[in-house]
GROMACS .gro file of C-alpha atoms in nm:
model
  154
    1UNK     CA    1  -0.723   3.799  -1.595
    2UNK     CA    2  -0.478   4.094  -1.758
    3UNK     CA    3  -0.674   4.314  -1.983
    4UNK     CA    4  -0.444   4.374  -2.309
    5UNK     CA    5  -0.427   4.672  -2.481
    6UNK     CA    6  -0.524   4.686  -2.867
    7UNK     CA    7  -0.192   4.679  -2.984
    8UNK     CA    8  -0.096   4.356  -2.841
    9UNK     CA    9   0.270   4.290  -3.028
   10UNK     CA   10   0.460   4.258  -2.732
   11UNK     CA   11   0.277   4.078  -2.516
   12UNK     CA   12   0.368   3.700  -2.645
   13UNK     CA   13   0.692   3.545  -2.612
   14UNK     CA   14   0.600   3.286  -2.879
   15UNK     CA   15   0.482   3.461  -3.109
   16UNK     CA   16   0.402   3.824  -3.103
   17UNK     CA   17   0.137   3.855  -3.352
   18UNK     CA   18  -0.110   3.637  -3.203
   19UNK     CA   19  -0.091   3.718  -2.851
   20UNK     CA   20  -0.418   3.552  -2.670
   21UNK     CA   21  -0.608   3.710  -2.363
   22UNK     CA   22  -0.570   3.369  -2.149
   23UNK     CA   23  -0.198   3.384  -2.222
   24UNK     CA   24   0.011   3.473  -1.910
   25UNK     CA   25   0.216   3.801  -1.968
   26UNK     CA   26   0.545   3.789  -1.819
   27UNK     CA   27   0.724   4.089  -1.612
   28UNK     CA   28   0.978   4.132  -1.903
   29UNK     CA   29   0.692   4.208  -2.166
   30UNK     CA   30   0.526   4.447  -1.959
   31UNK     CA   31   0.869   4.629  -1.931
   32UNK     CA   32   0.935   4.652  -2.294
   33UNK     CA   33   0.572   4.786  -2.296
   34UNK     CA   34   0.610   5.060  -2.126
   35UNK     CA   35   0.949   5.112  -2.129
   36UNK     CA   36   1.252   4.992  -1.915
   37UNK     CA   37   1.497   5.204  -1.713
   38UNK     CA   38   1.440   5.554  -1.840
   39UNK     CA   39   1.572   5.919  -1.760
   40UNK     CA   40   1.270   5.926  -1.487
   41UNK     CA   41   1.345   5.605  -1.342
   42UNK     CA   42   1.713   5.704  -1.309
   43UNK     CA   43   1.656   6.045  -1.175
   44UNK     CA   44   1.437   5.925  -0.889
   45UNK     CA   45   1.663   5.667  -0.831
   46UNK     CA   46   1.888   5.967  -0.785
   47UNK     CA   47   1.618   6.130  -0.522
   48UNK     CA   48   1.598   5.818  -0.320
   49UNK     CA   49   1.918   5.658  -0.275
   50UNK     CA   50   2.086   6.056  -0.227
   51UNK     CA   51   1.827   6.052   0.101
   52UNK     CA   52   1.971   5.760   0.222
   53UNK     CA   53   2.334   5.854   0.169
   54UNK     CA   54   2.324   6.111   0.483
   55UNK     CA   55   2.159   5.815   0.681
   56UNK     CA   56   2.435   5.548   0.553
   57UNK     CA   57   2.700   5.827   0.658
   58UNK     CA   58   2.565   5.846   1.030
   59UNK     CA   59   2.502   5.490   1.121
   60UNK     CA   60   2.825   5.436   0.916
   61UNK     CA   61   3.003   5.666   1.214
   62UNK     CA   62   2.915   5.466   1.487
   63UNK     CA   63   3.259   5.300   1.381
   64UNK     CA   64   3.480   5.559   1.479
   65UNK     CA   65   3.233   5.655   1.773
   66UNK     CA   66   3.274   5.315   1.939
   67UNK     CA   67   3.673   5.235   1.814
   68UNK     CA   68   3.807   5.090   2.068
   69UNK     CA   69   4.097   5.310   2.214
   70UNK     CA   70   4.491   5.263   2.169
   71UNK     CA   71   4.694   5.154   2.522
   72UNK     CA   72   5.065   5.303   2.571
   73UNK     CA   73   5.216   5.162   2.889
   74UNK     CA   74   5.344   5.372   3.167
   75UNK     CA   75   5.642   5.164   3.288
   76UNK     CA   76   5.876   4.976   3.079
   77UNK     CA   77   5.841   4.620   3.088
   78UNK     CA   78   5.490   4.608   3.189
   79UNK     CA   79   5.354   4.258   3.149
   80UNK     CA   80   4.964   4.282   3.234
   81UNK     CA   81   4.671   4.413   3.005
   82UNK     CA   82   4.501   4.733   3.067
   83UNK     CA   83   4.174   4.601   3.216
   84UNK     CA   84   4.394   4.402   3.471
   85UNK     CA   85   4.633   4.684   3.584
   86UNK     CA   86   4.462   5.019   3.466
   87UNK     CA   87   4.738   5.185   3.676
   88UNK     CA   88   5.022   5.071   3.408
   89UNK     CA   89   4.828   5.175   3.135
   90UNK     CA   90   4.698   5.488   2.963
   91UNK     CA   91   4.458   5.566   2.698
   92UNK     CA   92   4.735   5.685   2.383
   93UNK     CA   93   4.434   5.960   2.240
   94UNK     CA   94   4.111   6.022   2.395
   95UNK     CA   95   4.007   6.200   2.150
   96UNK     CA   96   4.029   5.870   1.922
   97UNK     CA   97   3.667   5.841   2.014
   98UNK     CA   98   3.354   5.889   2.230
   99UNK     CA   99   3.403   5.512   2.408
  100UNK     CA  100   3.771   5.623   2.456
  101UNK     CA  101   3.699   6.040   2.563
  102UNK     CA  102   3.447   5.885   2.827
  103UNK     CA  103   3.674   5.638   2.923
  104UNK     CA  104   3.399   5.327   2.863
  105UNK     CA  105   3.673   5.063   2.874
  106UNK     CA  106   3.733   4.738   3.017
  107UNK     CA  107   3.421   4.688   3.336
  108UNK     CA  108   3.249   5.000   3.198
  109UNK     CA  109   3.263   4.853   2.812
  110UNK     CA  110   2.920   4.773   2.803
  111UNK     CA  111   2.841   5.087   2.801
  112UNK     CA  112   2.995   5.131   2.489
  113UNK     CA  113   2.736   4.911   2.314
  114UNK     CA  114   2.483   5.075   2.508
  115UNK     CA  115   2.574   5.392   2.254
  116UNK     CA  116   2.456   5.199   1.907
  117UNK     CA  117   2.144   5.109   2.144
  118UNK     CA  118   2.061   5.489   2.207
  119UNK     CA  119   2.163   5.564   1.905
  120UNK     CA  120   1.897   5.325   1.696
  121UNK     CA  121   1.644   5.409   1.982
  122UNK     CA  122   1.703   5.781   1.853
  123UNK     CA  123   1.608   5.660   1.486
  124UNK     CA  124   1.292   5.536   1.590
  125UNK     CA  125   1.188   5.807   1.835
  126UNK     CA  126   1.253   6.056   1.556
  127UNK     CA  127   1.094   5.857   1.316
  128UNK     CA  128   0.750   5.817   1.508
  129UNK     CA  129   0.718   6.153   1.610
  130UNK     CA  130   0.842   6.341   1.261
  131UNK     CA  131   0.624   6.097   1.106
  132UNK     CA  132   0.344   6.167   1.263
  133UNK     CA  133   0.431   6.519   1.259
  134UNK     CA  134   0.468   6.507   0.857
  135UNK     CA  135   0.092   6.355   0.842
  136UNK     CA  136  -0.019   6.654   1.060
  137UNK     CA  137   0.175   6.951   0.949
  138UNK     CA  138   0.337   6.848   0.618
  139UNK     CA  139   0.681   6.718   0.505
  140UNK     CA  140   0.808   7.048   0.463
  141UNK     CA  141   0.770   7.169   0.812
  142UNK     CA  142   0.840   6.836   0.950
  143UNK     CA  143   1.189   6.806   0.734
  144UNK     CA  144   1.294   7.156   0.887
  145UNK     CA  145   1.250   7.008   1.263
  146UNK     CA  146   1.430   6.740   1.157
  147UNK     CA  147   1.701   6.909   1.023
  148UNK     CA  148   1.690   7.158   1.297
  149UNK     CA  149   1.757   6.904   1.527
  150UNK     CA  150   1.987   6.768   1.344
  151UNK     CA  151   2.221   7.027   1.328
  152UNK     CA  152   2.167   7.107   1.719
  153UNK     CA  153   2.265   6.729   1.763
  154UNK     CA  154   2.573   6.786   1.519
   0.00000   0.00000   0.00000
């Protein structure tokens, strides 16, 4: 059972005056209780989604990380694909990405998914261990490490 306050005016749909304590209270009452969307709501909303932006940004370059590369063909007139005649074929720009730099094309492709698997596996290896790390030593110090290895990793 809800407890109501002693200015009950909001609580009833029906009729506000005459609110009753067996009365279900919806979601949208309490909100014009206590307000809705306010300057504090929006500025943490700021806090939380600007944290995530740097984490969208990364996993968001795994795209260009894993591109698969262009193909220019050596001879005129060649007919095959590159994975069946790597001789007539070159990458056009290896530095087009890290599949195409390490040359992890055609029977070595797999390898190219295995970089979103390390990748991930990174994530939650960091976010054990700076977790846990955070609950020992504080955010602070834990937030520096992070960013410290970060920027080594960058």
């Amino acid at each position: 059972m809800v407890q109501q306050p002693s200015d009950d005016s909001c609580w009833s749909a029906e009729d506000p005056k005459k609110a009753h304590s067996d009365e279900a209270v919806t979601i949208d009452a309490y909100f014009r209780r206590i307000g809705e969307f306010g300057r504090y709501q929006r500025s943490h909303y700021a806090v939380v989604a600007g944290a995530w932006v740097a984490c969208a940004w990364i996993t968001f370059s795994m795209v260009f990380v894993n591109a698969r590369p262009a193909w220019l063909a050596v001879a005129e007139g060649t007919t095959t694909t590159p994975c069946d005649d790597p001789d007539a074929w070159t990458i056009a720009d290896t530095a087009q990405s890290v599949g195409a730099e390490w040359r992890l094309v055609c029977a070595d492709g797999y390898r190219r998914a295995g970089l979103d698997s390390l990748y991930f596996l990174g994530f939650l290896i960091g976010a054990s261990a700076l977790g846990a790390a955070s609950d020992r030593y504080g955010r602070r110090k834990a937030c520096a490490v992070s960013a410290g290895i970060a920027a080594g990793g960058a």
